[in-house]
mmCIF file of C-alpha atoms in Angstrom:
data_model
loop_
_atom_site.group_PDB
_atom_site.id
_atom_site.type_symbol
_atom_site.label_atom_id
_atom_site.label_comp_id
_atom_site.label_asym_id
_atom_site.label_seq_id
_atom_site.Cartn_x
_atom_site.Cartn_y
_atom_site.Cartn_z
ATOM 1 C CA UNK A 1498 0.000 0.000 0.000
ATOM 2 C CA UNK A 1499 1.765 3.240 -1.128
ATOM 3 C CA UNK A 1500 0.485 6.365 0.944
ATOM 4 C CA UNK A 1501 0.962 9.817 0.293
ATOM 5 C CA UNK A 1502 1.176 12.853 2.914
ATOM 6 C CA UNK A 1503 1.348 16.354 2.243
ATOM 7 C CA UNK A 1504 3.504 19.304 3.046
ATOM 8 C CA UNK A 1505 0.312 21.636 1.815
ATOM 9 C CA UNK A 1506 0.737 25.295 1.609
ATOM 10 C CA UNK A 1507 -2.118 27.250 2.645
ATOM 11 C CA UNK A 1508 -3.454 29.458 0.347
ATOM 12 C CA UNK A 1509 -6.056 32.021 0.137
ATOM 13 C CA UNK A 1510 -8.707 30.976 -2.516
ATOM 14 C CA UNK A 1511 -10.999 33.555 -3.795
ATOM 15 C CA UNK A 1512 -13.512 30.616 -4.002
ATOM 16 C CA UNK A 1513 -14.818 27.416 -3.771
ATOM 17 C CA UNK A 1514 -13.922 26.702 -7.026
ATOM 18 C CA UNK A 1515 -10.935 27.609 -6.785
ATOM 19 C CA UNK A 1516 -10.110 25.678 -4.277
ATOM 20 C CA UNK A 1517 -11.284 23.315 -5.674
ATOM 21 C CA UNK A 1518 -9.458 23.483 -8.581
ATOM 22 C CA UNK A 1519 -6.301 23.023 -6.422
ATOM 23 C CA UNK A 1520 -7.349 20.270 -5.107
ATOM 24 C CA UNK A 1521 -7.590 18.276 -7.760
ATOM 25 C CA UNK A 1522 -4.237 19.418 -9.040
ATOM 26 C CA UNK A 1523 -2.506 18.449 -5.440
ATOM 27 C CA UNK A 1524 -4.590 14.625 -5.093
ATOM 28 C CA UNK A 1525 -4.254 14.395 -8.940
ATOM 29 C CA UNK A 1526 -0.502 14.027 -8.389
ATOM 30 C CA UNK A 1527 -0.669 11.917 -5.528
ATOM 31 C CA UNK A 1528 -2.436 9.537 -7.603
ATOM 32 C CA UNK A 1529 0.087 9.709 -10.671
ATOM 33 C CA UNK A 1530 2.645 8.985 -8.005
ATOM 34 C CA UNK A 1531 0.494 5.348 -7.232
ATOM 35 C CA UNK A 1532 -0.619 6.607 -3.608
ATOM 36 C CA UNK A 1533 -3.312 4.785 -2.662
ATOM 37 C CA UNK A 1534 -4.133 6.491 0.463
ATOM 38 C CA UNK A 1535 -3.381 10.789 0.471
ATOM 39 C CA UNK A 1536 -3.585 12.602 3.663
ATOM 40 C CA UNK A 1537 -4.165 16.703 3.588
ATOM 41 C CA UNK A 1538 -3.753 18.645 6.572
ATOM 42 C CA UNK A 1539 -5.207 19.593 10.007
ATOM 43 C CA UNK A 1540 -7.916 22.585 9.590
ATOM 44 C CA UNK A 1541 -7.957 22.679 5.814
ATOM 45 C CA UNK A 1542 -11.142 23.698 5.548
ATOM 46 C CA UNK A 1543 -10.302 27.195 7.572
ATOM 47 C CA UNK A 1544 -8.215 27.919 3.793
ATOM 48 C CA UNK A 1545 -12.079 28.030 2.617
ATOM 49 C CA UNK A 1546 -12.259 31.496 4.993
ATOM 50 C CA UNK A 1547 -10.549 33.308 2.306
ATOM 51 C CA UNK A 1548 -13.444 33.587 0.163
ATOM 52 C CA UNK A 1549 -15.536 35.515 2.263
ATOM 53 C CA UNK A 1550 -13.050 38.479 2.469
ATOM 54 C CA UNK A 1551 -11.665 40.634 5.641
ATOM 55 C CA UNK A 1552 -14.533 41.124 8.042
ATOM 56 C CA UNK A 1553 -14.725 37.278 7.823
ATOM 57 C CA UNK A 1554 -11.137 35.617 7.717
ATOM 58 C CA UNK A 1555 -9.554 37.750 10.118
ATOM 59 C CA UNK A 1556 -12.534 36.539 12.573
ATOM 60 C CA UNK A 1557 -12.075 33.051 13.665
ATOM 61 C CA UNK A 1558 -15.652 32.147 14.888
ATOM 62 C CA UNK A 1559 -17.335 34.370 12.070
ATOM 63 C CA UNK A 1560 -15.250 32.300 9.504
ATOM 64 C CA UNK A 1561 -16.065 28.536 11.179
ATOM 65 C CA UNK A 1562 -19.497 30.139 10.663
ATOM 66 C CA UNK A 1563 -18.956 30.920 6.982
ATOM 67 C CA UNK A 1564 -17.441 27.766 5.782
ATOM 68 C CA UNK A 1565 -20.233 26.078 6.703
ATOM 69 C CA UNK A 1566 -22.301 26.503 3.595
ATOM 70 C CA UNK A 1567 -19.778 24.788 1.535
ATOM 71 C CA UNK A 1568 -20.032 21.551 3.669
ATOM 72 C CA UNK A 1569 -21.589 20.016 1.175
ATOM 73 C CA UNK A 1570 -19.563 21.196 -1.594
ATOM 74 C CA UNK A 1571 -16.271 19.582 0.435
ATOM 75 C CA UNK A 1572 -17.486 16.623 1.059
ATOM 76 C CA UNK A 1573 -19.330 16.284 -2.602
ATOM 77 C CA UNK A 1574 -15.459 17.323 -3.899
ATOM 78 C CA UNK A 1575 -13.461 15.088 -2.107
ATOM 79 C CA UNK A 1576 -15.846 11.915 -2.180
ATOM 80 C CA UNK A 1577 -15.683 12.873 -6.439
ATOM 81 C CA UNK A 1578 -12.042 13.426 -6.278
ATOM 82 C CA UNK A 1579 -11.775 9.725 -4.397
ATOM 83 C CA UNK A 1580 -13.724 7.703 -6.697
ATOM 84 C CA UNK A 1581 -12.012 9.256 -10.010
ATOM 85 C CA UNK A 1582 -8.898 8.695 -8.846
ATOM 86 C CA UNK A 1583 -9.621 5.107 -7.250
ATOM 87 C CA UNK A 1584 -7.468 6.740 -3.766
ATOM 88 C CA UNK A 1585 -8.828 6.946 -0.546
ATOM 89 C CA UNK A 1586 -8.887 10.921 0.584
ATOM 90 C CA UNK A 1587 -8.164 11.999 4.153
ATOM 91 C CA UNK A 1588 -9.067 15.570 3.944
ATOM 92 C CA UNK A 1589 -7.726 16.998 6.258
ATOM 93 C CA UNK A 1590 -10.051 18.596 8.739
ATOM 94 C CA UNK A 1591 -13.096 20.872 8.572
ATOM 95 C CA UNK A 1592 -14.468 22.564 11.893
ATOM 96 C CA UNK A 1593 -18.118 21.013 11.843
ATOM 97 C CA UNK A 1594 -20.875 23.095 13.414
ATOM 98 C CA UNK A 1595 -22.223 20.642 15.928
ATOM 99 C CA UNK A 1596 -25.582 23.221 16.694
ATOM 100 C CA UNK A 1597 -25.838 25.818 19.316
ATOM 101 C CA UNK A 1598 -22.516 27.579 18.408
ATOM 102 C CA UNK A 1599 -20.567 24.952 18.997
ATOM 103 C CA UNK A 1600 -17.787 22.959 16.375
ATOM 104 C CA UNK A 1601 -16.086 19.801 16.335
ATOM 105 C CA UNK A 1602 -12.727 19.446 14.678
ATOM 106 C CA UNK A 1603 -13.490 16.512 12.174
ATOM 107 C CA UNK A 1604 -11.244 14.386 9.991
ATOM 108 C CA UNK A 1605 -13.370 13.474 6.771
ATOM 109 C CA UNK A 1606 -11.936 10.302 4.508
ATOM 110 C CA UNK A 1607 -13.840 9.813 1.416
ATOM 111 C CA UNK A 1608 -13.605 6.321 -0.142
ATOM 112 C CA UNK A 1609 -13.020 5.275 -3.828
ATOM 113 C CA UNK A 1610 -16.806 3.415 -3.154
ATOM 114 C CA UNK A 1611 -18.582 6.074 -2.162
ATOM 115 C CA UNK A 1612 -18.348 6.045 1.589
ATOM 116 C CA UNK A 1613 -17.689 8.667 3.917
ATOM 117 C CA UNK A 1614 -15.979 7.862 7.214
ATOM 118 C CA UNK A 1615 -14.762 10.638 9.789
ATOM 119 C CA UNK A 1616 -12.618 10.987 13.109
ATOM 120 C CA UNK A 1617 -13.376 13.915 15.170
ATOM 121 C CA UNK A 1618 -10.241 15.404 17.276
ATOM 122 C CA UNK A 1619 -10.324 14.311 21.032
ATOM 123 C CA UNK A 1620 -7.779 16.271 22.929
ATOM 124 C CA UNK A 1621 -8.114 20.341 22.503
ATOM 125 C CA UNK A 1622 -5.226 22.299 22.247
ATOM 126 C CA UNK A 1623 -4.857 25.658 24.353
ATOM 127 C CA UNK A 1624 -5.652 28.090 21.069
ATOM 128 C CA UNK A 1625 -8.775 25.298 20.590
ATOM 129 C CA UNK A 1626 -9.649 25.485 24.388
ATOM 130 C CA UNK A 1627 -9.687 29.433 24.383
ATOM 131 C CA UNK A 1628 -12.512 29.973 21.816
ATOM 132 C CA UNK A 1629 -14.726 28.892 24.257
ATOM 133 C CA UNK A 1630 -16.523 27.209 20.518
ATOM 134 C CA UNK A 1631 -15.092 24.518 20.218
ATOM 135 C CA UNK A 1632 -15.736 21.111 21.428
ATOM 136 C CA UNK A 1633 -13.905 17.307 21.822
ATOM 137 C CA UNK A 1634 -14.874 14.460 20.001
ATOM 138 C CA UNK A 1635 -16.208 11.398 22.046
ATOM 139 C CA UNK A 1636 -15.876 8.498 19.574
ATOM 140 C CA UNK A 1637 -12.665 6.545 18.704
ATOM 141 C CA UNK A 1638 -12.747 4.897 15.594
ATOM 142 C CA UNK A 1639 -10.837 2.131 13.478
ATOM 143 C CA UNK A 1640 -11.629 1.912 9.960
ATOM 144 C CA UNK A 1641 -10.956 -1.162 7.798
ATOM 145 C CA UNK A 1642 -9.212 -0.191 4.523
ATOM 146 C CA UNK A 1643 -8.218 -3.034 2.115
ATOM 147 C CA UNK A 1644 -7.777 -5.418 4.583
ATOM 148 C CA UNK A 1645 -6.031 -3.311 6.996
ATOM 149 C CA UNK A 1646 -7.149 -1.381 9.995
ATOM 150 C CA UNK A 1647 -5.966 2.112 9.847
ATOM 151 C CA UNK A 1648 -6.742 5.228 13.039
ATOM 152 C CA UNK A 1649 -6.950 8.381 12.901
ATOM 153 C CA UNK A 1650 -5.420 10.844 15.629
ATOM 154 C CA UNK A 1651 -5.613 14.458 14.860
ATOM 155 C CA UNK A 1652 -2.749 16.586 15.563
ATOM 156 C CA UNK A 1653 -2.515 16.678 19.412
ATOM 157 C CA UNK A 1654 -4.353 13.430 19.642
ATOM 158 C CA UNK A 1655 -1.214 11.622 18.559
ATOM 159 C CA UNK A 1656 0.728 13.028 21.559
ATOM 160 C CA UNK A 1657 -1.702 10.973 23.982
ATOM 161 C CA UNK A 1658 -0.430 7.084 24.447
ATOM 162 C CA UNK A 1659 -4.034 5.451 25.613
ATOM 163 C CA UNK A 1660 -6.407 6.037 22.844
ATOM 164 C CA UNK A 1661 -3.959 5.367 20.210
ATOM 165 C CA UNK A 1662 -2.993 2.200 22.060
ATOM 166 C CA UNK A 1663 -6.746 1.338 22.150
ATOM 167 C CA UNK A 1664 -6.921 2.108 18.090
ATOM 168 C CA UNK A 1665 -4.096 -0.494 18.028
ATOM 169 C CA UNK A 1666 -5.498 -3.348 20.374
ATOM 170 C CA UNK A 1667 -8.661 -2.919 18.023
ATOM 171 C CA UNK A 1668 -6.296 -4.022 15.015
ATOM 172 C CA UNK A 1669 -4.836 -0.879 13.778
ATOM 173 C CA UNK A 1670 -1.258 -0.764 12.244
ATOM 174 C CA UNK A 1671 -1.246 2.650 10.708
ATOM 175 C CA UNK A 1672 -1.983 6.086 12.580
ATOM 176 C CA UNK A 1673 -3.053 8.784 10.100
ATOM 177 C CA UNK A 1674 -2.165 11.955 11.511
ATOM 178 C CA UNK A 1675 -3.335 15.332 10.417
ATOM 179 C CA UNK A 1676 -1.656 18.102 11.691
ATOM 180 C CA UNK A 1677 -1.275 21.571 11.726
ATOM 181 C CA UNK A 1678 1.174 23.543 14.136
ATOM 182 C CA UNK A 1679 2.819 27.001 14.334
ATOM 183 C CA UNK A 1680 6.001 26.750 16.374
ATOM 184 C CA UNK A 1681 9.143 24.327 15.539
ATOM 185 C CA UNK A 1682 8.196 23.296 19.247
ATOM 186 C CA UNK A 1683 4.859 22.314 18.470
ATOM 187 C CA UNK A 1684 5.955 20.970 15.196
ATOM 188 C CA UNK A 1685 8.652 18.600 17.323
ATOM 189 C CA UNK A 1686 5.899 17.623 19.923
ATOM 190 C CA UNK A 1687 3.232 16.272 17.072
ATOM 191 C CA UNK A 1688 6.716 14.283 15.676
ATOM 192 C CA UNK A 1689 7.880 12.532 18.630
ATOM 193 C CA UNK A 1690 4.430 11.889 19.500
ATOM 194 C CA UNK A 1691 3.739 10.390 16.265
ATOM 195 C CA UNK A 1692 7.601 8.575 16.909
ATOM 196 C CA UNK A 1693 6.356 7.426 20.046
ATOM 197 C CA UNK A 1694 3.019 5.886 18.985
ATOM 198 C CA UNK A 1695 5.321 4.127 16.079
ATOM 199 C CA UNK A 1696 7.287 2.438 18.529
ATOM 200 C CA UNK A 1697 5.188 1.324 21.578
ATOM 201 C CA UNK A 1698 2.875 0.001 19.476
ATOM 202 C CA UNK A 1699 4.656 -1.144 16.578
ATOM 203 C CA UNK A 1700 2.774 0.292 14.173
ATOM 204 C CA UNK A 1701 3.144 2.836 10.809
ATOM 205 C CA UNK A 1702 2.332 6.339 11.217
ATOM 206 C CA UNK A 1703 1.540 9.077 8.678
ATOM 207 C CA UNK A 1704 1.437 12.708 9.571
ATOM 208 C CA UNK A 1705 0.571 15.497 6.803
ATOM 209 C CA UNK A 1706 1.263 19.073 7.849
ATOM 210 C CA UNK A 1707 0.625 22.807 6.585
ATOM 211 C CA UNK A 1708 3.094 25.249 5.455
ATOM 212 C CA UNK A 1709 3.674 28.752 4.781
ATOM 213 C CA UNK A 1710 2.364 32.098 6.378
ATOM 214 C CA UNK A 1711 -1.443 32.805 6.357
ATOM 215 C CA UNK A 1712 -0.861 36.371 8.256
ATOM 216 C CA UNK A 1713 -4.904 36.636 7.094
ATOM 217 C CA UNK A 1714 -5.902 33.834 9.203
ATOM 218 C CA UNK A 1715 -5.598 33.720 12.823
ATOM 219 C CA UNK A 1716 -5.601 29.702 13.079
ATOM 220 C CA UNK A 1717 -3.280 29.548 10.223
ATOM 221 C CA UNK A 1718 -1.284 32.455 10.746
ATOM 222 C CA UNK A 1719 2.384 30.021 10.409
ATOM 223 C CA UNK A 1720 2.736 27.312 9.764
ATOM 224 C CA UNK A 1721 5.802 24.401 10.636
ATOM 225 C CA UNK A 1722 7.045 20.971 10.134
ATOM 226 C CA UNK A 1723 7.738 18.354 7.477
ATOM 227 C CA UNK A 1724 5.508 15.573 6.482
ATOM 228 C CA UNK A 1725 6.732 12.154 7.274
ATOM 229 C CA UNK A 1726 5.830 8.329 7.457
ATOM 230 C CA UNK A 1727 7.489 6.689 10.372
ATOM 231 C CA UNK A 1728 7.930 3.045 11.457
ATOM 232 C CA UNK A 1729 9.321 1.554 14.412
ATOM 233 C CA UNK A 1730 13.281 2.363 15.272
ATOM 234 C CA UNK A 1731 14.141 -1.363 15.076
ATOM 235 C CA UNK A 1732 15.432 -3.922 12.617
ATOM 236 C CA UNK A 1733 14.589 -3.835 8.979
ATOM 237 C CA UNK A 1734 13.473 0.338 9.239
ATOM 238 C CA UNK A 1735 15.951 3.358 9.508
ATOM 239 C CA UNK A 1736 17.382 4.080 12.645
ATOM 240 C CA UNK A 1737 15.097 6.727 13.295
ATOM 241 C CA UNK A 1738 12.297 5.329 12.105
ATOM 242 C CA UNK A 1739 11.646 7.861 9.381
ATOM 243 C CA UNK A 1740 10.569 6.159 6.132
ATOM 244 C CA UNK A 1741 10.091 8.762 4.220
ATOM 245 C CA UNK A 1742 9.891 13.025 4.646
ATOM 246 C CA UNK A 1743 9.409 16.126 2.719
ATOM 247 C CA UNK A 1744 11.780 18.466 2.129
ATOM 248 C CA UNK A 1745 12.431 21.924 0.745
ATOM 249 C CA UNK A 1746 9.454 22.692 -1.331
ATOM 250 C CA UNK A 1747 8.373 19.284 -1.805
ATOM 251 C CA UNK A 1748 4.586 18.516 -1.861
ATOM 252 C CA UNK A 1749 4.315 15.051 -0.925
ATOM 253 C CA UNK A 1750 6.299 12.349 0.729
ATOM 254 C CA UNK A 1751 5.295 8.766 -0.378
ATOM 255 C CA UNK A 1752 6.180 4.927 1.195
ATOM 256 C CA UNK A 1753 5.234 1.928 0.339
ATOM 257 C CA UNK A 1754 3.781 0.434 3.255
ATOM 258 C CA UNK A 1755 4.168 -3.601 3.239
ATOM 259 C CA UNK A 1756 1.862 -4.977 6.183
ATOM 260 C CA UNK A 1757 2.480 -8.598 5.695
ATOM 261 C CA UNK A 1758 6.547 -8.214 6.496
ATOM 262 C CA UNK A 1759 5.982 -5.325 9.088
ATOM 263 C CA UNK A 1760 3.845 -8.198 11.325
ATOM 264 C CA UNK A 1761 6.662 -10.833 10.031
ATOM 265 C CA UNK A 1762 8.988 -8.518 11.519
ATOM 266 C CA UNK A 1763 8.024 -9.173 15.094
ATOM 267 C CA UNK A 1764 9.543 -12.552 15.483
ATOM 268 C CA UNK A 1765 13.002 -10.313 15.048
ATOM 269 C CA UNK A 1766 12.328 -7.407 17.069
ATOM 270 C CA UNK A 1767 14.957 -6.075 19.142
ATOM 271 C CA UNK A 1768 12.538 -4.735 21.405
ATOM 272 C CA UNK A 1769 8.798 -5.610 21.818
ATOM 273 C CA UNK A 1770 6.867 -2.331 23.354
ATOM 274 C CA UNK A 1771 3.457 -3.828 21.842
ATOM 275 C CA UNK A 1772 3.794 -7.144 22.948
ATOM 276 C CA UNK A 1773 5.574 -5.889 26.768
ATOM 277 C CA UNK A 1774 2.841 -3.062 26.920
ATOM 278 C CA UNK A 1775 0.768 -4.990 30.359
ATOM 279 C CA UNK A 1776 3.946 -5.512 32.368
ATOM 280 C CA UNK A 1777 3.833 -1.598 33.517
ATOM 281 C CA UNK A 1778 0.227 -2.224 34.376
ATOM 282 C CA UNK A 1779 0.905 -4.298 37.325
ATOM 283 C CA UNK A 1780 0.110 -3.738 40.379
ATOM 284 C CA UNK A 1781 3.331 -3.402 41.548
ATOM 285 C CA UNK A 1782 3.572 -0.070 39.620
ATOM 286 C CA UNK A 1783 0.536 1.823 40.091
ATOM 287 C CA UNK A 1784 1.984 3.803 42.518
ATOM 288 C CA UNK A 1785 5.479 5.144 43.112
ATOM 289 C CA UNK A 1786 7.391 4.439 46.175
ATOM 290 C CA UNK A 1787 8.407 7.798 47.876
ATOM 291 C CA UNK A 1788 11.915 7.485 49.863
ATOM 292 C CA UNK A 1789 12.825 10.574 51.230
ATOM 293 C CA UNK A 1790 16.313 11.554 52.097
ATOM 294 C CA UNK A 1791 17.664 14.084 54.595
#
């Protein structure tokens, strides 16, 4: 399974079509490239803002407000884009209105068949906390792609061991991660969470990110990071368990993601965080010990 995530600069689309219209440029080359899986960005739907000029984008809660009426539109684009290109979408994110002026940051992926299947984000960040609009998900989900059980965790949600570890012990072995982040510190948190989730749980993980300055936006004012696939740091993947990466200007970042040897690969593991994962549950070590010296 070859999957493709993005590096995706933001723009500033004078409309819907036009965004559109980019879209199908960026997945259309995903899909020349063989991907069968492409993953856009945390809160791309907040590039939609842009449309509905000043008074609008520079206000965050007037423009989750705005983007609203293309909801349909998004998901009729993406759900097209997926079955003409015979890829499964991950689009990102768009900030759902969830009634009485509250949103929910969701994770749409849009099948080749038709289907539409969605994550919503469980852990808010600070900047999500503070609007005081925006709400946590309360379902975890695994979806079944091709034979293979794939999670999603958006952005912060990758930096939080349990759930993921719950996504695996339901038969996931690859984390999609969405992400968007405006600091090289909160660009290195999202990584060596998604590092960390790679190697307790032995698993694949795929993070897309945004780029660029958005100065018009004030959710996606900067933008940080480089996209990357990332396996376990053991034997048979890189040493720091980067598969594959963006760099410079570079749009996507593609591996080719071989399930059947990655669960072969377990009988040779140097280490076995999955499989040793209940031994810090005992009883022994629910509680620490407290010696104090004078």
């Amino acid at each position: 399974m070859r999957i493709a995530v993005s590096r995706y600069p933001v723009g500033s689309p004078a409309s819907f079509e036009e965004f559109a219209a980019r879209q199908a440029l960026v997945l259309g080359e995903a899909a020349a490239a063989g991907a069968r899986i492409a993953v856009l960005p945390e809160y791309l739907s907040l590039e939609l803002a842009a449309s509905f000029g000043r008074p609008i984008f520079s206000d965050l809660c007037a423009s989750l407000v705005a983007i609203q009426q293309y909801r349909q539109r998004w998901l009729e684009l993406f759900s097209g884009r997926a079955r003409e290109l015979d890829m499964h979408v991950v689009a990102g994110s768009f900030l759902l209105d969830g009634g009485n002026g509250r949103f929910r940051n969701r994770c749409d992926w849009l099948t080749p068949q038709g289907l539409h299947l969605w994550q919503d984000k469980l852990q808010l960040t600070g900047f999500e906390k503070n609007t005081g609009i925006i709400d946590p998900g309360d379902v975890l989900k695994v979806f079944e792609i091709d034979g293979i059980r794939i999670g999603v965790a958006i952005c912060y949600d990758s930096e939080f061991p349990l759930p993921v570890r719950r996504q695996y012990e339901a038969g996931a072995r690859l984390l999609i991660v969405p992400s968007c982040t405006d600091t090289a510190a909160g660009a290195m948190r999202v990584r060596i969470g998604c590092l960390a989730r790679a190697l307790e749980n032995r698993m694949f993980v795929a993070q897309s990110v945004t780029a660029g300055l958005a100065e018009w936006s004030p959710a996606l004012d900067t933008n940080t990071g480089e996209a990357a696939i990332y396996a376990p740091m053991d034997v048979g993947f890189p040493s720091d368990g980067v598969l594959a990466q963006t760099d410079g200007q570079q749009l996507w970042a593609y591996a080719d993601l071989d399930f059947a040897a990655f669960e072969a690969s377990r009988k040779r593991a140097q280490v076995a965080n999955d499989r040793d994962w209940q031994s810090q549950l005992q009883p022994a070590l629910a509680h620490a010990v407290v010696t104090c010296v004078d």
